[in-house]
XYZ file of C-alpha atoms in Angstrom:
574
model
C -0.150 38.404 -5.658
C 0.400 36.492 -8.919
C 2.588 33.805 -7.349
C 0.283 33.307 -4.337
C -2.664 32.898 -6.597
C -0.801 30.457 -8.817
C 0.080 28.380 -5.784
C -3.471 28.232 -4.567
C -4.701 27.313 -7.945
C -2.222 24.433 -8.273
C -3.113 23.245 -4.822
C -6.755 23.069 -5.541
C -6.018 21.396 -8.829
C -3.987 18.789 -7.139
C -6.564 18.307 -4.459
C -9.267 17.742 -7.152
C -6.972 15.179 -8.921
C -6.213 13.346 -5.680
C -9.898 13.189 -4.646
C -10.619 11.800 -8.205
C -7.627 9.391 -7.656
C -9.132 8.134 -4.345
C -12.251 7.460 -5.988
C -10.721 5.278 -8.811
C -8.554 3.611 -6.268
C -11.306 2.838 -3.909
C -13.291 1.342 -6.777
C -10.285 -0.682 -7.754
C -9.729 -1.870 -4.237
C -13.550 -2.671 -3.739
C -13.986 -4.546 -7.012
C -10.717 -6.638 -6.794
C -11.250 -7.328 -3.067
C -14.944 -8.229 -3.683
C -14.025 -10.578 -6.497
C -11.128 -11.965 -4.540
C -13.523 -12.484 -1.571
C -16.116 -14.517 -3.773
C -13.439 -16.598 -5.269
C -12.070 -17.334 -1.752
C -15.414 -18.309 -0.447
C -15.350 -21.219 -3.249
C -11.729 -22.109 -2.765
C -12.179 -22.496 1.094
C -14.400 -25.414 0.176
C -11.417 -27.150 -1.513
C -8.361 -25.904 0.573
C -6.962 -27.220 3.807
C -5.461 -24.601 6.296
C -1.964 -26.338 5.427
C -2.413 -25.425 1.806
C -3.446 -21.792 2.515
C -0.435 -21.352 4.652
C 1.792 -22.326 1.834
C 0.173 -19.874 -0.472
C 0.718 -17.174 2.082
C 4.363 -17.968 2.117
C 4.640 -17.695 -1.684
C 2.981 -14.225 -1.590
C 5.535 -13.244 1.018
C 8.348 -14.398 -1.227
C 6.946 -12.508 -4.225
C 6.091 -9.193 -2.221
C 9.607 -9.320 -0.735
C 11.233 -9.182 -4.183
C 8.889 -6.557 -5.430
C 9.272 -4.339 -2.468
C 13.067 -4.446 -2.260
C 13.163 -3.753 -6.170
C 10.615 -1.070 -6.632
C 9.334 0.598 -3.460
C 12.055 3.138 -2.899
C 12.152 4.227 -6.625
C 8.255 4.596 -6.596
C 8.211 6.918 -3.568
C 11.203 8.980 -4.884
C 9.768 9.312 -8.409
C 6.545 10.858 -6.648
C 8.635 13.782 -5.674
C 9.695 14.723 -9.165
C 7.783 17.648 -10.614
C 5.390 16.680 -13.285
C 5.321 18.026 -16.749
C 3.207 20.923 -15.655
C 5.939 22.072 -13.388
C 8.114 25.131 -13.457
C 10.598 24.096 -15.959
C 10.094 25.434 -19.432
C 8.252 22.928 -21.823
C 10.604 24.081 -24.560
C 14.175 23.900 -25.311
C 16.418 26.859 -25.384
C 16.925 28.884 -28.552
C 20.334 27.658 -28.896
C 19.230 23.916 -28.570
C 16.270 24.416 -31.062
C 18.645 25.422 -33.837
C 20.845 22.422 -33.481
C 20.247 19.776 -36.106
C 22.640 17.227 -34.306
C 20.891 13.873 -33.705
C 22.269 11.053 -31.664
C 20.869 8.184 -29.589
C 19.707 6.115 -32.594
C 19.425 9.027 -34.917
C 16.582 10.651 -32.856
C 16.358 14.275 -31.946
C 17.998 14.678 -28.478
C 15.881 15.300 -25.310
C 17.093 18.383 -23.468
C 16.900 18.531 -19.627
C 13.717 20.691 -18.655
C 11.539 19.953 -21.717
C 8.353 18.128 -21.397
C 9.462 15.021 -23.165
C 12.708 14.885 -21.153
C 10.680 15.080 -17.997
C 8.627 12.059 -18.922
C 11.770 10.319 -20.179
C 13.451 10.876 -16.802
C 10.623 8.939 -15.025
C 10.754 6.185 -17.569
C 14.536 5.842 -17.238
C 14.316 5.656 -13.443
C 11.714 2.971 -13.607
C 14.087 0.576 -15.221
C 16.171 0.173 -12.173
C 13.500 -2.067 -10.245
C 13.678 -4.403 -13.307
C 17.497 -4.908 -12.851
C 17.136 -4.943 -9.007
C 14.236 -7.537 -9.430
C 16.729 -9.946 -11.203
C 19.353 -9.450 -8.615
C 17.078 -9.953 -5.649
C 15.432 -12.904 -7.275
C 18.786 -14.552 -7.737
C 19.558 -13.895 -3.836
C 16.050 -14.519 -2.262
C 15.029 -17.585 -4.272
C 17.734 -20.012 -2.926
C 17.426 -18.866 0.444
C 13.797 -19.121 0.574
C 13.712 -22.650 -1.155
C 16.463 -24.196 1.025
C 16.657 -22.305 4.151
C 13.330 -20.268 4.921
C 10.588 -22.859 4.205
C 10.070 -26.022 6.576
C 10.716 -29.622 5.098
C 6.829 -30.023 5.248
C 6.259 -27.038 3.015
C 8.919 -27.957 0.524
C 7.316 -31.496 0.241
C 4.063 -30.092 -1.030
C 3.236 -31.232 -4.640
C 4.654 -28.934 -7.313
C 6.271 -26.643 -4.857
C 9.394 -25.882 -6.921
C 7.296 -25.639 -10.103
C 5.098 -23.107 -8.220
C 8.117 -21.254 -7.005
C 9.606 -20.858 -10.494
C 6.130 -19.588 -11.759
C 6.185 -17.029 -8.880
C 9.613 -15.920 -9.714
C 8.913 -15.393 -13.248
C 5.550 -13.534 -12.672
C 7.373 -11.203 -10.316
C 9.883 -10.125 -12.961
C 7.199 -9.873 -15.698
C 5.186 -7.540 -13.271
C 8.429 -5.341 -12.723
C 8.428 -4.851 -16.472
C 5.354 -2.649 -16.083
C 7.119 -0.263 -13.867
C 8.230 2.284 -16.667
C 4.563 2.641 -17.787
C 3.238 2.591 -13.999
C 5.631 5.360 -13.110
C 4.531 7.416 -16.090
C 0.869 6.979 -15.280
C 1.408 7.694 -11.572
C 3.455 10.796 -12.369
C 0.499 12.108 -14.509
C -1.951 10.985 -11.793
C -3.879 8.668 -14.227
C -5.598 6.701 -11.611
C -8.234 5.490 -14.018
C -5.603 3.595 -15.921
C -4.392 1.954 -12.790
C -7.783 0.982 -11.703
C -8.528 -0.696 -15.158
C -5.310 -2.498 -15.372
C -5.129 -3.879 -11.800
C -8.746 -4.727 -11.765
C -8.405 -6.781 -15.038
C -5.389 -8.532 -13.675
C -7.104 -9.303 -10.519
C -10.010 -10.800 -12.305
C -7.702 -12.918 -14.455
C -5.872 -14.143 -11.239
C -9.050 -15.046 -9.369
C -10.592 -17.015 -12.308
C -7.508 -18.890 -13.258
C -6.808 -20.017 -9.486
C -10.370 -20.916 -8.904
C -10.849 -22.883 -12.244
C -7.695 -24.871 -11.748
C -8.372 -25.722 -8.142
C -11.789 -26.937 -9.055
C -10.676 -28.815 -12.059
C -7.922 -30.564 -10.061
C -10.498 -31.495 -7.377
C -13.142 -32.849 -9.554
C -10.871 -34.662 -11.994
C -8.341 -35.977 -9.323
C -5.522 -34.193 -11.051
C -2.237 -34.885 -9.245
C -3.557 -38.034 -7.552
C -4.307 -38.209 -3.769
C -1.873 -35.401 -2.961
C -3.413 -33.021 -5.428
C -1.334 -30.380 -7.199
C -0.512 -28.237 -4.131
C -0.081 -24.548 -4.542
C 0.246 -24.529 -8.479
C -3.277 -23.043 -8.899
C -2.093 -19.908 -7.005
C 1.153 -19.819 -9.151
C -0.783 -20.152 -12.305
C -3.216 -17.304 -11.224
C -0.320 -14.967 -10.334
C 1.190 -15.526 -13.797
C -2.040 -14.527 -15.330
C -2.166 -11.358 -13.255
C 1.398 -10.491 -14.306
C 0.675 -10.921 -17.925
C -2.521 -9.016 -17.992
C -1.174 -6.092 -15.863
C 2.051 -5.710 -17.829
C 0.062 -5.890 -21.119
C -2.337 -3.148 -20.258
C 0.306 -0.799 -18.856
C 2.825 -1.318 -21.654
C 0.116 -0.846 -24.313
C -0.982 2.602 -22.756
C 2.707 3.539 -22.096
C 3.429 3.011 -25.826
C 0.757 5.301 -26.818
C 1.796 8.066 -24.344
C 5.533 7.753 -25.622
C 4.396 8.108 -29.218
C 2.302 11.188 -28.518
C 4.644 12.577 -26.089
C 7.837 12.392 -28.258
C 9.758 10.298 -25.712
C 10.582 6.762 -25.452
C 9.142 3.825 -23.283
C 12.684 2.311 -23.528
C 16.021 3.817 -22.022
C 17.040 7.016 -23.682
C 19.513 9.732 -22.805
C 18.753 13.065 -21.549
C 21.046 15.960 -22.592
C 21.879 17.995 -19.394
C 24.225 21.140 -19.234
C 24.545 20.530 -15.436
C 25.590 16.882 -15.659
C 22.456 16.019 -13.530
C 22.273 12.483 -14.944
C 24.063 9.365 -14.191
C 25.487 7.867 -17.532
C 22.985 10.369 -19.146
C 19.987 8.261 -18.217
C 19.246 8.413 -14.319
C 18.508 11.766 -12.761
C 21.035 12.200 -9.799
C 18.870 13.818 -7.168
C 16.038 11.308 -7.517
C 18.752 8.579 -7.525
C 19.983 9.648 -4.322
C 16.787 9.988 -2.676
C 15.804 6.610 -3.818
C 19.045 5.165 -2.257
C 18.319 6.981 0.995
C 14.858 5.518 0.869
C 16.011 2.096 0.165
C 17.222 1.217 3.706
C 13.988 2.645 5.228
C 11.751 0.699 2.712
C 13.761 -2.494 3.638
C 13.318 -2.104 7.273
C 9.639 -1.218 6.714
C 8.997 -4.264 4.721
C 10.443 -6.308 7.456
C 7.935 -4.520 9.880
C 5.068 -4.740 7.586
C 5.510 -8.493 6.814
C 7.001 -9.338 10.269
C 3.900 -11.237 11.223
C 4.270 -13.391 8.285
C 8.040 -13.977 8.900
C 7.486 -14.756 12.502
C 4.615 -17.067 12.093
C 6.501 -18.903 9.249
C 9.523 -19.367 11.616
C 7.576 -20.162 14.861
C 4.427 -22.074 13.966
C 3.156 -24.758 11.669
C 1.526 -24.409 8.214
C -1.779 -25.169 9.980
C -1.396 -22.253 12.288
C -0.133 -20.175 9.422
C -3.478 -20.970 7.556
C -5.548 -19.816 10.389
C -3.619 -16.686 10.892
C -3.878 -15.930 7.029
C -7.680 -16.399 7.029
C -8.147 -14.125 10.046
C -5.764 -11.508 8.726
C -7.225 -11.410 5.276
C -10.636 -10.761 6.522
C -9.360 -8.344 9.225
C -7.323 -6.178 6.860
C -10.147 -6.187 4.146
C -11.455 -2.685 5.007
C -7.735 -1.522 5.257
C -7.018 -2.619 1.856
C -10.212 -1.216 0.216
C -10.258 2.056 1.898
C -7.170 3.061 3.816
C -4.666 1.954 1.217
C -6.167 3.990 -1.618
C -6.353 7.033 0.652
C -2.902 6.528 1.707
C -1.451 6.281 -1.851
C -3.298 9.243 -3.056
C -2.387 11.200 0.029
C 1.289 10.436 -0.480
C 1.221 11.643 -4.078
C -0.672 14.691 -2.976
C 1.700 15.712 -0.304
C 4.650 15.068 -2.360
C 3.394 17.424 -5.037
C 2.299 20.060 -2.680
C 5.222 20.182 -0.346
C 8.356 18.658 -1.864
C 11.090 20.657 -3.237
C 11.806 20.880 -6.884
C 14.011 18.063 -8.222
C 16.409 20.090 -10.330
C 18.702 20.825 -7.570
C 17.256 24.353 -6.664
C 18.080 25.885 -3.305
C 16.182 24.892 -0.244
C 13.077 26.995 0.190
C 9.978 26.734 2.313
C 6.700 25.268 0.774
C 4.043 28.014 0.212
C 1.888 28.958 3.034
C -1.121 27.885 1.079
C 0.177 24.495 0.404
C 1.246 24.029 4.083
C -2.124 25.054 5.267
C -3.956 22.693 2.536
C -1.749 19.912 3.892
C -2.736 20.290 7.549
C -6.420 20.502 6.549
C -6.122 17.248 4.561
C -4.141 15.365 7.218
C -6.502 16.494 10.034
C -9.467 15.566 8.040
C -8.096 11.968 7.192
C -7.244 11.471 10.816
C -10.531 12.540 12.101
C -12.203 10.165 9.727
C -10.066 7.394 10.896
C -10.893 8.137 14.515
C -14.589 8.109 13.813
C -14.085 4.671 12.023
C -12.160 3.240 14.979
C -15.082 3.749 17.352
C -16.994 1.263 15.321
C -14.292 -1.196 14.935
C -13.690 -1.043 18.761
C -17.419 -1.169 19.641
C -18.855 -3.617 17.176
C -15.795 -5.490 15.825
C -14.736 -7.893 18.618
C -17.878 -9.342 19.671
C -19.350 -9.668 16.012
C -16.051 -11.008 14.382
C -16.743 -14.911 15.167
C -20.394 -14.468 13.848
C -19.239 -12.693 10.558
C -16.687 -15.453 10.132
C -19.244 -18.138 10.467
C -21.492 -16.468 7.853
C -18.859 -16.013 5.332
C -16.547 -19.128 6.040
C -18.630 -21.643 7.656
C -18.405 -23.345 10.933
C -15.359 -25.223 9.860
C -13.164 -22.078 10.142
C -15.264 -20.200 12.946
C -14.932 -23.014 15.410
C -11.056 -22.766 14.968
C -8.846 -19.967 16.529
C -9.632 -17.887 13.504
C -12.665 -16.260 15.326
C -10.502 -14.829 18.252
C -7.816 -13.834 16.142
C -10.170 -11.923 13.861
C -11.704 -10.246 17.024
C -8.050 -8.993 17.981
C -7.717 -7.560 14.489
C -10.509 -5.144 15.170
C -8.152 -3.323 17.858
C -5.235 -3.469 15.410
C -6.905 -2.070 12.120
C -7.336 1.642 13.275
C -3.662 1.738 14.213
C -2.719 0.218 10.850
C -4.759 3.062 9.154
C -3.400 5.929 11.256
C 0.202 4.637 10.807
C -0.262 4.412 6.926
C -1.348 8.056 6.440
C 1.285 9.423 8.993
C 4.001 7.611 7.344
C 2.794 8.659 3.959
C 3.304 12.240 4.962
C 6.776 11.557 6.221
C 7.842 9.708 2.985
C 6.556 12.601 1.002
C 8.393 15.629 2.717
C 11.214 14.070 4.770
C 14.839 14.892 3.880
C 17.419 12.149 3.120
C 18.838 12.800 6.679
C 15.407 12.424 8.249
C 14.789 9.320 6.310
C 17.865 7.760 7.543
C 16.861 8.730 11.005
C 13.462 7.041 10.420
C 15.377 3.866 9.147
C 17.270 3.734 12.286
C 14.398 4.163 14.597
C 12.333 1.468 12.502
C 15.203 -0.979 12.892
C 15.005 -0.597 16.593
C 11.139 -0.968 16.314
C 11.805 -4.258 14.317
C 13.791 -5.599 17.121
C 11.237 -4.848 19.548
C 8.445 -6.280 17.369
C 10.562 -9.631 17.107
C 11.115 -9.701 20.824
C 7.474 -9.237 21.477
C 6.223 -11.772 18.981
C 8.661 -14.364 20.407
C 7.348 -13.718 23.984
C 3.815 -13.608 22.900
C 4.003 -16.561 20.722
C 6.562 -18.838 22.359
C 6.655 -17.867 26.066
C 2.986 -16.915 26.705
C 1.500 -19.231 24.187
C -0.979 -16.700 22.796
C -0.551 -18.163 19.200
C -1.664 -16.046 16.215
C -3.401 -13.495 18.624
C 0.214 -12.913 19.972
C 1.130 -11.535 16.579
C -1.698 -8.976 16.529
C -0.577 -7.508 19.824
C 2.820 -7.536 18.894
C 1.926 -5.699 15.634
C -0.180 -3.226 17.672
C 2.810 -2.261 19.963
C 4.947 -1.937 16.895
C 2.489 0.318 14.964
C 2.108 2.585 18.110
C 5.770 3.280 18.300
C 5.768 3.967 14.583
C 2.716 6.358 14.964
C 4.504 8.219 17.760
C 7.570 8.765 15.750
C 5.652 9.959 12.670
C 3.600 12.372 14.964
C 6.721 14.007 16.451
C 8.167 14.543 13.023
C 4.850 15.912 11.477
C 4.456 18.424 14.214
C 8.052 19.446 13.954
C 7.682 19.791 10.287
C 4.797 22.121 10.625
C 6.379 24.191 13.174
C 9.565 24.679 11.049
C 7.506 25.922 8.184
C 5.621 28.489 10.382
C 2.291 26.757 11.147
C 0.818 25.430 14.456
C 0.647 21.827 13.397
C -2.135 19.126 13.972
C -4.591 19.882 16.611
C -5.630 16.865 18.770
C -8.998 18.526 19.528
C -9.705 18.514 15.610
C -9.036 14.883 15.210
C -10.824 13.348 18.069
C -14.475 12.227 18.126
C -17.112 14.246 20.171
C -17.313 13.037 23.760
C -20.980 12.240 23.303
C -20.181 9.797 20.443
C -17.405 8.192 22.370
C -19.643 7.608 25.352
C -22.350 6.128 23.179
C -19.778 3.840 21.524
C -18.641 2.600 24.978
C -22.315 2.026 26.002
C -23.536 0.258 22.856
C -20.188 -1.768 22.751
C -20.930 -2.965 26.225
C -24.579 -3.838 25.426
C -23.457 -5.891 22.503
C -20.681 -7.813 24.514
C -23.397 -8.924 27.010
C -25.857 -9.944 24.281
C -26.714 -13.637 24.216
C -27.035 -15.693 20.908
C -24.036 -14.170 19.101
C -22.570 -17.597 18.418
C -25.231 -18.513 16.095
C -27.086 -17.058 13.241
C -30.598 -16.000 13.457
C -32.989 -13.181 12.336
C -33.572 -12.102 15.841
C -29.834 -11.728 16.607
C -29.174 -9.987 13.208
C -32.015 -7.691 13.801
C -30.858 -6.561 17.319
C -27.199 -6.054 15.920
C -28.592 -3.969 13.091
C -30.655 -1.788 15.436
C -27.541 -0.942 17.533
C -25.546 -0.268 14.472
C -28.154 2.124 13.063
C -28.369 3.855 16.446
C -24.545 4.406 16.382
C -24.689 5.662 12.867
C -27.450 8.086 13.689
C -25.507 9.391 16.684
C -22.302 9.856 14.780
C -24.229 11.765 12.031
C -25.813 14.084 14.543
C -22.726 14.693 16.766
C -20.161 15.011 13.885
C -22.383 16.922 11.255
C -20.041 19.862 10.947
C -17.238 17.608 10.237
C -19.075 15.863 7.376
C -20.098 19.177 5.954
C -16.616 20.324 5.906
C -15.565 16.995 4.188
C -18.083 17.625 1.545
C -16.846 21.335 0.998
C -13.163 20.182 0.866
C -13.740 17.453 -1.845
C -16.074 19.756 -3.887
C -13.929 22.956 -3.535
C -12.965 24.290 -6.853
């Protein structure tokens, strides 16, 4: 059948593009995180835990504005059919005969044409800029005068740094039209180039200014506080926006659309004010509440520790969480972002207001295969985290950060993170699927449940931190409880979604490791926990740890060889 063959071909094409996207995003994350890691090792010699805690608060301030402004729009735009979709790339015969020009004397863009599709994405991406100005005006006064403690506000150049962070955030939002365009066209190579260049600039500026201030005594005895971080963030925003806008202008010129706001002519009145596509605007509005609650949950640890602990404790937690989530940022985040885009294009309905119809059977089966493969991959990695992570975390921290930090509570917090990271990964991919295919009604239901989870998380965090005195470790376990609840909700939704579309769903047997591998992981983890000398660095200790690690890898390769063959076939399939 021609339609079935076309759907299968489109699915294969999207899968190859997403696999290519994962490669570029992983390269981006590894390069930027490796550079950040190296620079951080230098900065740790010049920073106190208090100052590191202040920089984390500024990052929370910036991320909050960005998240509230753009996250729901980014997710909604991913549901829009790309220029290669079903709509005709040409205007109708009647429209092609019209010589009427408007919108500044330019030829009008008619709904359904290729330039109009690109313009639709660009127009929607201007909404985050306006929202960014609005949320900056609201969040900034609250943050400066109500959220931060007096000790934090007393840091040198605190308000100067905050102003730079606010300006950098708005400047970064100016890249959204070009970013949305590149994301819609799955131009992951552009994203890797722009973000890696920006990250390099931020690291260099932060490091150079910190070292210069320390060597020259700039700022006197108190130093210059968080100002180097603010200057670095400004450099990041300038480079990121510059690269995106440059490429966006070239695409607009060749694609006969505008990188600025431009009206789209619609016979069905499908655009607000002629600019903003109504179906996607409505989806974005539905997603905004869910994204807001998700942000509170995602950044809940930062919010709680800022409220309930000192800047010293915040610095300890920041160090442990940064190292603990390094793998999540380098590997899990690129997979999550690429999978979200892939699922949205495979399974979401056309955005032109067509009647509801079930996704093609091939698309459903491809989605099940991809989701099962990723979850199985995560379950295998989880065994390594559970077995080797907790006993080795303090030793690794001593190697990379020195005894000053490993002798603090950061080592035990990092050990706890090893149990939390697999939950973080599984939650990321399952929620990516939900956000890609859920209806507005389901997204609203998820928002309500996530609000309930946020209350539970807050209560658990308060009990663990204040009542039980677990400190930063309490936040890790509160997050683990929260992630488990979110995974359960997403799992129920995913299984129901596949059943409604005539499929069996995800099989637990397909995503759990071989029992022989699980038994080996338990045994080797027990041996490692009873090994002496893990509190010091020596060739003998590193040799024994390396031998156990190689043995675990060999057992994994042997027991799961069929799975790895299937992964290779899936990625290389044409």
